[in-house]
Short mmCIF file of C-alpha atoms in Angstrom, two decimals:
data_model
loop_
_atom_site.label_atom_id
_atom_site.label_comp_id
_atom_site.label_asym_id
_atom_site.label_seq_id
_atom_site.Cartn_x
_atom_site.Cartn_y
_atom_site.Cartn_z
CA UNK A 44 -22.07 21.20 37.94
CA UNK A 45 -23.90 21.29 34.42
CA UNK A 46 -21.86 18.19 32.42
CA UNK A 47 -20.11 19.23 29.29
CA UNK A 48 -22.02 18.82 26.15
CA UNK A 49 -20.06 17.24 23.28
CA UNK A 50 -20.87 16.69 19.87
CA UNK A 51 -19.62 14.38 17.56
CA UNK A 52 -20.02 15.10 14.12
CA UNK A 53 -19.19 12.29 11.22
CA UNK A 54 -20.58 10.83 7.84
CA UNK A 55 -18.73 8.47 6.49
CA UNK A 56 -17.83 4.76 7.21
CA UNK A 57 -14.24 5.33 8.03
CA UNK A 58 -15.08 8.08 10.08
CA UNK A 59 -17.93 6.32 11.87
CA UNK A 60 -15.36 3.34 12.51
CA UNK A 61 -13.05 5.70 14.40
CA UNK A 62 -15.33 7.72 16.38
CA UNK A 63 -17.90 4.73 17.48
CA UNK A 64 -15.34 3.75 20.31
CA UNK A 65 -14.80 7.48 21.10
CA UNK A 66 -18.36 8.24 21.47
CA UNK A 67 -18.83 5.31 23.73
CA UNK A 68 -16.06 6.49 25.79
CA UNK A 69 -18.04 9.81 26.08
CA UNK A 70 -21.41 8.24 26.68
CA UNK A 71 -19.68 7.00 29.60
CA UNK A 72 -18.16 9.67 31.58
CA UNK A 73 -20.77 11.22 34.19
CA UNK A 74 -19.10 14.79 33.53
CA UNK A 75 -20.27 14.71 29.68
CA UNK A 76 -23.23 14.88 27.55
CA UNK A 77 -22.38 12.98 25.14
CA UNK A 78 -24.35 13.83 21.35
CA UNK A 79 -23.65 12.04 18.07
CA UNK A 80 -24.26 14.19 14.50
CA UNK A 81 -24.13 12.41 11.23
CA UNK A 82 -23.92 14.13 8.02
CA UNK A 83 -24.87 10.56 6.06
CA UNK A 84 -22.16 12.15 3.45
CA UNK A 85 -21.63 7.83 2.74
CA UNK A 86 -25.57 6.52 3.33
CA UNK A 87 -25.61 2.96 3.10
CA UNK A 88 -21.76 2.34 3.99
CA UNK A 89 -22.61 4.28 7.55
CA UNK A 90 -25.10 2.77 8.71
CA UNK A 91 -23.45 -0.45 8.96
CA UNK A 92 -21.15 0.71 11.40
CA UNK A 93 -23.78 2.53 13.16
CA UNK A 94 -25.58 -1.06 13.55
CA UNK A 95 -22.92 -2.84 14.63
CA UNK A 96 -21.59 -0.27 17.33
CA UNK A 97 -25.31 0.12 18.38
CA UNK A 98 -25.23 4.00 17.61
CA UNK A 99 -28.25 5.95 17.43
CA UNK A 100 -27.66 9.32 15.95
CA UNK A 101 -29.24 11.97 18.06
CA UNK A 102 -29.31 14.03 14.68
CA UNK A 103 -29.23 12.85 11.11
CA UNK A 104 -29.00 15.38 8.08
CA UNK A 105 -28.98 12.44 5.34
CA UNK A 106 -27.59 15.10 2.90
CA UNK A 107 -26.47 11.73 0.19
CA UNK A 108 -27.79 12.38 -2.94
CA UNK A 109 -26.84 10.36 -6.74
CA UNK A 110 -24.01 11.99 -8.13
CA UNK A 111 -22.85 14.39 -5.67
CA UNK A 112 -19.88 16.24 -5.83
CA UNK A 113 -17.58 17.64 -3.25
CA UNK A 114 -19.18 21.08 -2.94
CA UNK A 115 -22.84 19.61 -2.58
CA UNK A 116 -21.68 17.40 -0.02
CA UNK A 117 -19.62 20.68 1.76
CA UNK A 118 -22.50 23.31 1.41
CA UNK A 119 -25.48 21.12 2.66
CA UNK A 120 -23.28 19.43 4.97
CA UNK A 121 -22.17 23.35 6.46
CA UNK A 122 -26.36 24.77 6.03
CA UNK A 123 -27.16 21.55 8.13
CA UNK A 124 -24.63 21.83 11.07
CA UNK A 125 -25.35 25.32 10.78
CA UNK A 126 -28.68 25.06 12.02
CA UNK A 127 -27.94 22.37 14.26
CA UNK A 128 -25.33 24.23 16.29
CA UNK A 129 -28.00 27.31 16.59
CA UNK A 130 -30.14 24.79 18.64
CA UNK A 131 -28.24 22.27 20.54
CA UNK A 132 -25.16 25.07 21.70
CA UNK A 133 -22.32 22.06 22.42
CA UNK A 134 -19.49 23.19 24.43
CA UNK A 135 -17.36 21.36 21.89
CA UNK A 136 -17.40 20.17 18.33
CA UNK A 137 -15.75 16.82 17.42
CA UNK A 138 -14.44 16.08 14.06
CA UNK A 139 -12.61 13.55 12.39
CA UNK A 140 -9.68 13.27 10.22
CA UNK A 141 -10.15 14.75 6.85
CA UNK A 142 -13.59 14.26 4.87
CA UNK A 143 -16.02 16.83 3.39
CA UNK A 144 -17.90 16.47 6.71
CA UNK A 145 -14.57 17.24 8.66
CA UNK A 146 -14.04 20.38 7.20
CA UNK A 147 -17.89 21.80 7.13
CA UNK A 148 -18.20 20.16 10.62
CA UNK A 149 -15.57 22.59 11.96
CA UNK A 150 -16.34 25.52 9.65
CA UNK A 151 -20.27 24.99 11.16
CA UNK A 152 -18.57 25.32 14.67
CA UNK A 153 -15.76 28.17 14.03
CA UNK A 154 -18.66 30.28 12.47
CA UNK A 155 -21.05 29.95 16.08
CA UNK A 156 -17.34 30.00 18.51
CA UNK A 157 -17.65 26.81 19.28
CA UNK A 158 -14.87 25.07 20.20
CA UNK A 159 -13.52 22.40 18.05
CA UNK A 160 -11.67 18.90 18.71
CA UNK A 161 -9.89 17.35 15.89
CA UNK A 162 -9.17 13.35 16.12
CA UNK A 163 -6.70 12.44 14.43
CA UNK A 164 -4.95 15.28 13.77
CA UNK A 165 -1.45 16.44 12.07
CA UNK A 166 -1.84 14.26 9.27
CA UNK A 167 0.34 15.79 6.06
CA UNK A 168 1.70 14.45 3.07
CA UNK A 169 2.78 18.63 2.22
CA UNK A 170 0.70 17.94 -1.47
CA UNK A 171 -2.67 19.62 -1.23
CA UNK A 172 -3.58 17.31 -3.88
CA UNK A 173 -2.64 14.49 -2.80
CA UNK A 174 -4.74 12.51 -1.52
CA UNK A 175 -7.67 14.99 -2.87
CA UNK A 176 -9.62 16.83 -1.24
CA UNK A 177 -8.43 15.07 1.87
CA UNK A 178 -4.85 16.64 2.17
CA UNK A 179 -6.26 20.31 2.32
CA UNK A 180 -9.51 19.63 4.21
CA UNK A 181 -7.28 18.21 6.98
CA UNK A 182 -4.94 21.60 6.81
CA UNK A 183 -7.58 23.57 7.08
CA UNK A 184 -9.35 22.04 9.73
CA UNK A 185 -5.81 22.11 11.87
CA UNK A 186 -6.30 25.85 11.72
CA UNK A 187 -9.93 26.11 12.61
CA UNK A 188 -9.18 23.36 15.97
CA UNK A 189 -8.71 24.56 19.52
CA UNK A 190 -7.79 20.70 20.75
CA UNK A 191 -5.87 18.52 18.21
CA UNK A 192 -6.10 14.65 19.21
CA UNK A 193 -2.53 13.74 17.02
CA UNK A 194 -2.14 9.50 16.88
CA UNK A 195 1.72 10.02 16.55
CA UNK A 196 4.42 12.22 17.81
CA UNK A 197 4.95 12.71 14.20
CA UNK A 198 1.89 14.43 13.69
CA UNK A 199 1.90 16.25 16.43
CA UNK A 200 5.20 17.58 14.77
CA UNK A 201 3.85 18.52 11.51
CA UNK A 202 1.69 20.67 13.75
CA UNK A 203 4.00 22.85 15.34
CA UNK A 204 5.76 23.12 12.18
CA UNK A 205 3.18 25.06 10.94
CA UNK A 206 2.68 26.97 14.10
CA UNK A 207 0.32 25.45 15.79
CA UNK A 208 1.55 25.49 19.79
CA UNK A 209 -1.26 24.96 22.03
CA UNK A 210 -4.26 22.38 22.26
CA UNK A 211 -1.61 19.40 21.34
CA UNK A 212 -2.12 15.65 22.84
CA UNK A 213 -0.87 12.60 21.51
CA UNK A 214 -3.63 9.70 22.37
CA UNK A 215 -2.68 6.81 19.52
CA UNK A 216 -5.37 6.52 16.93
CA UNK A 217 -8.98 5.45 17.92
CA UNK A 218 -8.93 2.53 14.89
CA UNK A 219 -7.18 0.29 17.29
CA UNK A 220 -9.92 0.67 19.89
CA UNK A 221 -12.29 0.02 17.46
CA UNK A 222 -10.23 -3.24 16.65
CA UNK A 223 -10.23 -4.47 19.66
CA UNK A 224 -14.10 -4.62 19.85
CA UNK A 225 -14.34 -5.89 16.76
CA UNK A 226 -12.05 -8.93 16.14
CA UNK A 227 -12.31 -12.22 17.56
CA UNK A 228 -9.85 -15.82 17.14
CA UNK A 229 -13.59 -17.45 16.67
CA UNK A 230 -15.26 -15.11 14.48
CA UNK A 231 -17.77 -16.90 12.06
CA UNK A 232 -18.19 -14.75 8.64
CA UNK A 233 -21.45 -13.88 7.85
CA UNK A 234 -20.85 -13.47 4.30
CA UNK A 235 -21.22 -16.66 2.39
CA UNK A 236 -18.56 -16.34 -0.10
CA UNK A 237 -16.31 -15.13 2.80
CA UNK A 238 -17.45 -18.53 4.86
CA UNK A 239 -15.98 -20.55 1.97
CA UNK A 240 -12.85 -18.78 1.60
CA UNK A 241 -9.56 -21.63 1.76
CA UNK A 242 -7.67 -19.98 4.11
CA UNK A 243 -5.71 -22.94 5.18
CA UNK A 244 -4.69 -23.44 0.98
CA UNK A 245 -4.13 -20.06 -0.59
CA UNK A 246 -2.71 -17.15 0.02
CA UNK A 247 -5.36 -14.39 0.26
CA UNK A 248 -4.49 -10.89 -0.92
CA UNK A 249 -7.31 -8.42 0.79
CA UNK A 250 -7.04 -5.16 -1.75
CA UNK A 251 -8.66 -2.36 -1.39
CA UNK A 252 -8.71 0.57 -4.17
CA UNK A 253 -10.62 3.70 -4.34
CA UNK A 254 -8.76 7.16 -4.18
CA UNK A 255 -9.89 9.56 -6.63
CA UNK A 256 -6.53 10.51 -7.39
CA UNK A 257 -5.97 6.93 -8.69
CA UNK A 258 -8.79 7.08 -10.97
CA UNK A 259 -7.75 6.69 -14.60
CA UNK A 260 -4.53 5.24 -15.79
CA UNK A 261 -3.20 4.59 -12.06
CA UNK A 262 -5.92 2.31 -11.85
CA UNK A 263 -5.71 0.62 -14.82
CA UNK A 264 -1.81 0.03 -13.82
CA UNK A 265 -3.27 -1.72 -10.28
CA UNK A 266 -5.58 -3.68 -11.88
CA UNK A 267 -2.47 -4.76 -14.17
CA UNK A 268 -0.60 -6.14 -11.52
CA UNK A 269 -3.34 -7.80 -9.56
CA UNK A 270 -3.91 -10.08 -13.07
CA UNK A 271 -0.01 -10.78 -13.44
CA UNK A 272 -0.46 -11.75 -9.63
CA UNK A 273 -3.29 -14.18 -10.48
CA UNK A 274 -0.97 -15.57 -13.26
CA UNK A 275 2.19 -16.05 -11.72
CA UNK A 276 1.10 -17.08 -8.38
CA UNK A 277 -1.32 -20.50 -8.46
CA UNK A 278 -2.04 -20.41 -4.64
CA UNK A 279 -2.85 -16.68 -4.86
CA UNK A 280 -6.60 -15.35 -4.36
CA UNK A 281 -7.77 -11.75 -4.34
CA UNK A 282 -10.25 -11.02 -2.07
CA UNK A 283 -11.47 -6.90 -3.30
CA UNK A 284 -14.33 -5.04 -1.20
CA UNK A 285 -15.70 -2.57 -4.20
CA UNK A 286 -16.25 0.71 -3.27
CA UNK A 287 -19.69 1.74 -5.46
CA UNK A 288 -18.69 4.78 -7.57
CA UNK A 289 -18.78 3.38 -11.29
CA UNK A 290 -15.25 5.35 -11.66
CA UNK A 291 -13.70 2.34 -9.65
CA UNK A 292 -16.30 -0.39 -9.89
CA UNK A 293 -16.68 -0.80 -13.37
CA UNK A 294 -12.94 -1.13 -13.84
CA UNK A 295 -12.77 -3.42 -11.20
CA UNK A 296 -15.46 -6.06 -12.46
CA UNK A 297 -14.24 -5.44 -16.14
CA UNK A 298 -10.72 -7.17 -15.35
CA UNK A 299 -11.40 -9.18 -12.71
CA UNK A 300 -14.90 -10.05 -12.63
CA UNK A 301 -14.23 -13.57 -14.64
CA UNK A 302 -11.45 -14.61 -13.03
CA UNK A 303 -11.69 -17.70 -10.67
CA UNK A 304 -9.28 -16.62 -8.10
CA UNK A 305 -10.57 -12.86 -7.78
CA UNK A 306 -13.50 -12.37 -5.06
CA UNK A 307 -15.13 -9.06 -5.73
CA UNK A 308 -17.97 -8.07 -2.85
CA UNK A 309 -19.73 -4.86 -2.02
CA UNK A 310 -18.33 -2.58 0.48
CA UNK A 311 -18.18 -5.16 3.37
CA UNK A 312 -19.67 -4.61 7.20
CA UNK A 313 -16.50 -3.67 9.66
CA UNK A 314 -16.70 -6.34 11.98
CA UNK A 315 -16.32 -8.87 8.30
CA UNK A 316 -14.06 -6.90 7.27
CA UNK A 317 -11.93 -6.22 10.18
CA UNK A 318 -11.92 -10.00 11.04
CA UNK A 319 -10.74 -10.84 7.17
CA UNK A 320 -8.06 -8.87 7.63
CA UNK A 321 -7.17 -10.25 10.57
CA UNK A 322 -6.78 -13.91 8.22
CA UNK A 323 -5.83 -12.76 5.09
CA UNK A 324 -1.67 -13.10 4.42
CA UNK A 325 -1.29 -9.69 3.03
CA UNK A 326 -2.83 -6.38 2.11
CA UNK A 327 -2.65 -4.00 -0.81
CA UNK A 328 -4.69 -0.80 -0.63
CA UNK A 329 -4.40 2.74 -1.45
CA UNK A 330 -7.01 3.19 1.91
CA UNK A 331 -5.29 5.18 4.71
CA UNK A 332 -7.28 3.39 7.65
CA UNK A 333 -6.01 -0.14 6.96
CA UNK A 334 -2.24 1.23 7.04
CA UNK A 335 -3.03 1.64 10.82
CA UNK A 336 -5.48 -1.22 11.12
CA UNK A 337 -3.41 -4.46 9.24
CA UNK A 338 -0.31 -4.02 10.84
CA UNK A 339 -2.11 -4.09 14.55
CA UNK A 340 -3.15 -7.18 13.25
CA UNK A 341 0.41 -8.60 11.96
CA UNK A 342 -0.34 -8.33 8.17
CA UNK A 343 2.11 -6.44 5.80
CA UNK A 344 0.58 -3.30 3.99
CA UNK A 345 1.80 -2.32 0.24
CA UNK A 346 0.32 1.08 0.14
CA UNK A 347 -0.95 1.88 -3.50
CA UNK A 348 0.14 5.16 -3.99
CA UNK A 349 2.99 8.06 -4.17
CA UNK A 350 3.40 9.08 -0.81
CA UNK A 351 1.80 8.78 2.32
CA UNK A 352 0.72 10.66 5.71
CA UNK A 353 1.25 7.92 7.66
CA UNK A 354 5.00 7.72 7.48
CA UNK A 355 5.27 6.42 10.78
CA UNK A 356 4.11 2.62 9.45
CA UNK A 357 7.10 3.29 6.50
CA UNK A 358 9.48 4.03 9.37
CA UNK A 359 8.60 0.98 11.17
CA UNK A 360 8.30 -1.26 8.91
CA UNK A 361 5.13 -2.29 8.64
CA UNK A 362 4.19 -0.82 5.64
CA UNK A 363 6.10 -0.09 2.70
CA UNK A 364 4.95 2.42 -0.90
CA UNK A 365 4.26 0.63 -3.90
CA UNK A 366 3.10 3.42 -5.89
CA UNK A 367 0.88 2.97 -9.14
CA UNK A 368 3.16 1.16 -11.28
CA UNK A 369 2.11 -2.06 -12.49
CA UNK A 370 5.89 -3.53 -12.34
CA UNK A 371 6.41 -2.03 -8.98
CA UNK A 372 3.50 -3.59 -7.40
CA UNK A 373 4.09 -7.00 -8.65
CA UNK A 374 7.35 -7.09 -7.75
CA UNK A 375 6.90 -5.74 -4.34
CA UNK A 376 4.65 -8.10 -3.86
CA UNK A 377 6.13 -11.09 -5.42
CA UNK A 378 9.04 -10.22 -2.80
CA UNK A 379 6.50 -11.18 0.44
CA UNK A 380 5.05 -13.95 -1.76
CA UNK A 381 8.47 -15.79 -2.42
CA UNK A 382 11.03 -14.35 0.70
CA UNK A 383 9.77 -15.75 4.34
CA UNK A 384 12.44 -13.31 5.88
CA UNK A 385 10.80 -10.49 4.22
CA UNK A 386 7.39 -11.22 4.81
CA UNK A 387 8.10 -12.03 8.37
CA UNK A 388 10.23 -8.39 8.91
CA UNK A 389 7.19 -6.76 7.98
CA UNK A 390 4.56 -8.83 9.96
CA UNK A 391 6.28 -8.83 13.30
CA UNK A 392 7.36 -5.19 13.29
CA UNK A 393 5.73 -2.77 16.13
CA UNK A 394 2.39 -1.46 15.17
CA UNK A 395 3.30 2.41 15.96
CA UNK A 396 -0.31 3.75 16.00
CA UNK A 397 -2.15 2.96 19.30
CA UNK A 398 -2.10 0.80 22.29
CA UNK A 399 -6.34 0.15 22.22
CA UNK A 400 -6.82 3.14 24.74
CA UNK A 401 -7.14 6.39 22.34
CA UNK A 402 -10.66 6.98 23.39
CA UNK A 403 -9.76 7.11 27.30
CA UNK A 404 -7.08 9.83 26.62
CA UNK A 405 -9.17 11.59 24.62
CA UNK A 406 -11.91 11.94 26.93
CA UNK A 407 -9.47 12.91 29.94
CA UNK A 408 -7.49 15.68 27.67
CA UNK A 409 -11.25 17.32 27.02
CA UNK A 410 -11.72 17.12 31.09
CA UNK A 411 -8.69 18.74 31.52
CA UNK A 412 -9.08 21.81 28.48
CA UNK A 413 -12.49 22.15 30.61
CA UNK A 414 -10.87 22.51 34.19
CA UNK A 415 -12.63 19.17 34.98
CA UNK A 416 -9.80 17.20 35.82
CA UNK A 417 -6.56 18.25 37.60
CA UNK A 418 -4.78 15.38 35.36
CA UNK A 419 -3.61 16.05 31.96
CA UNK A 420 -3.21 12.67 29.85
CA UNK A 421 -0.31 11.14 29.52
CA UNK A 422 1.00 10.99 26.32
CA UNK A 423 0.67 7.61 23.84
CA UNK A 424 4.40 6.32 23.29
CA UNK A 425 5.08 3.46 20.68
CA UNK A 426 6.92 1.07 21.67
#
């Protein structure tokens, strides 16, 4: 029997992070060709994760280019996979989450009747701008899927809520597989300032900050209460990956670029950065990967901004809104700086968003759609 070819289709680092132990998983089954597709919508930032998960791109449209905006990235992203889908013919499409790429990835596919898999689907906050352009790309590439991979039952609610029925499994979220191959109790940092890091005297804040819709005065209100941290708190250090778009780096190393307790490195490789999360006390970050990734590791997440669509973490615990006030944030934080009973409510709660096995139920719902396997995957459960 010919072996199902599947495509997987990403361009950006968080993407890449999330798909690298799903594409393994595919490389692996005998019933699947397994192809990789990268848009290189993030250039530098992807390739790091393709080194470390020792991916080789079967096709690479390197569309980056200085200042690009949202519809350059969509249009040559769409003419590339275009073309590419004319040639290769994949049974099935996979796409991931919510980026630029997502949406022209399935768009590519939809126009050549392709079928298309969505990991990590269902994912709503009900704003469609908020968190921009992610909110609506992910909408409208729940309409364009046949198969929707949903981490949560939650999102696999929001799905039928807007009438989608059929093509539903809930696998857990890939990130966790992708922790699990990452992080190790005796990791040695690569990163010399991360080597010298006094983990056993201060209290090390990992915060990440990027979101265009916190560009501006939300930003300037984050950086606010990361220097009244710095202040109050003696034993306190930041540790801040900065992403590279001047909106958000110049900021950044404006206020915080002198200070002697406030780390600032370039966008940092996943296994460092995976493995300082896994040591810092706490995390602050208006990122929606590390919601799902710091509290599989025990750390407490203060999510820097107005809502979330991972309410799952909110309901459990593990991760609590902060918004883009200044005062909020500090005192949030202050809260799991000062009250052990607080901190520790948050660290031990149950991680709901995977059990390290996504990929594996993944791979056996496609074998199923196909009429490959007689066995249907069970579904992921939180504990």
């Amino acid at each position: 029997m010919t072996k199902l070819k599947v495509m997987t289709i990403f361009g950006t680092r968080p993407e890449a992070i999330k798909m690298a132990p799903l594409h393994r998983a595919l490389s692996t089954c005998p019933d699947i060709e397994a192809l990789c597709a990268v848009t290189a919508q993030h250039r530098e930032m992807l390739d790091q994760v393709l080194s470390l998960f020792s991916i080789t791109p079967d096709h690479d449209l390197n569309i980056m280019e200085p200042g690009q905006s949202l519809a350059t990235i969509t249009t040559k992203a769409l003419s590339g996979l275009d073309a590419l889908f004319s040639r290769e013919k994949p049974d099935l499409v996979l796409v991931h989450g919510d980026t630029s790429t997502t949406f022209a990835g399935a768009l590519a596919a939809f126009y050549h009747k392709i079928p298309v898999g969505h990991v990590e689907a269902g994912l709503r906050t009900g704003d469609k701008y908020a968190p921009f352009p992610e909110e609506t790309n992910r909408t409208m590439v729940g309409r364009l899927a046949d198969l929707h991979f949903c981490p949560t039952g939650t999102n696999r609610e929001n799905l039928v809520r807007e009438g989608i029925q059929n093509g539903l499994f809930v696998t857990g979220n890939t990130v966790i597989d992708a922790l699990r191959l990452t992080v190790a109790p005796d990791y040695a940092f690569s990163t010399p300032l991360l080597q010298s890091l006094p983990f056993d005297r201060e209290r090390i804040i990992l915060v990440t900050a990027h979101r265009r819709e916190n560009w501006g005065q939300p930003f300037s209100q984050i950086l606010d209460a990361l220097c009244h941290l710095l202040d109050t708190f003696p034993d306190v250090r930041i540790v801040l990956p900065v992403h590279p778009n001047p909106a958000v780096s110049d900021m950044i190393h404006d206020r915080l670029g002198a200070h002697p307790r406030a780390d600032l490195f370039p966008p940092l490789p996943v296994h460092e950065m995976h493995n300082l999360m896994a040591r810092c006390h706490l995390v602050l970050t208006d990122s929606g990967g590390l919601q799902e990734e710091a509290p599989a590791l025990g750390k407490p997440v203060l999510v820097l901004r107005r809502e979330t669509e991972r309410p799952e973490a909110v309901t459990a615990g593990t991760v609590k809104l902060a918004g883009v006030d200044a005062g909020v944030i500090f005192s949030m934080t202050s809260e799991l700086l000062t009250d052990p009973a607080a901190y520790s409510a948050m660290a031990q709660a149950v991680n709901p968003y995977g059990d390290g096995h996504a990929s594996r139920r993944i791979v056996q719902a496609i074998l199923w759609h196909f009429g490959r396997s007689p066995d249907k995957p069970e579904e992921f459960r939180a504990l």
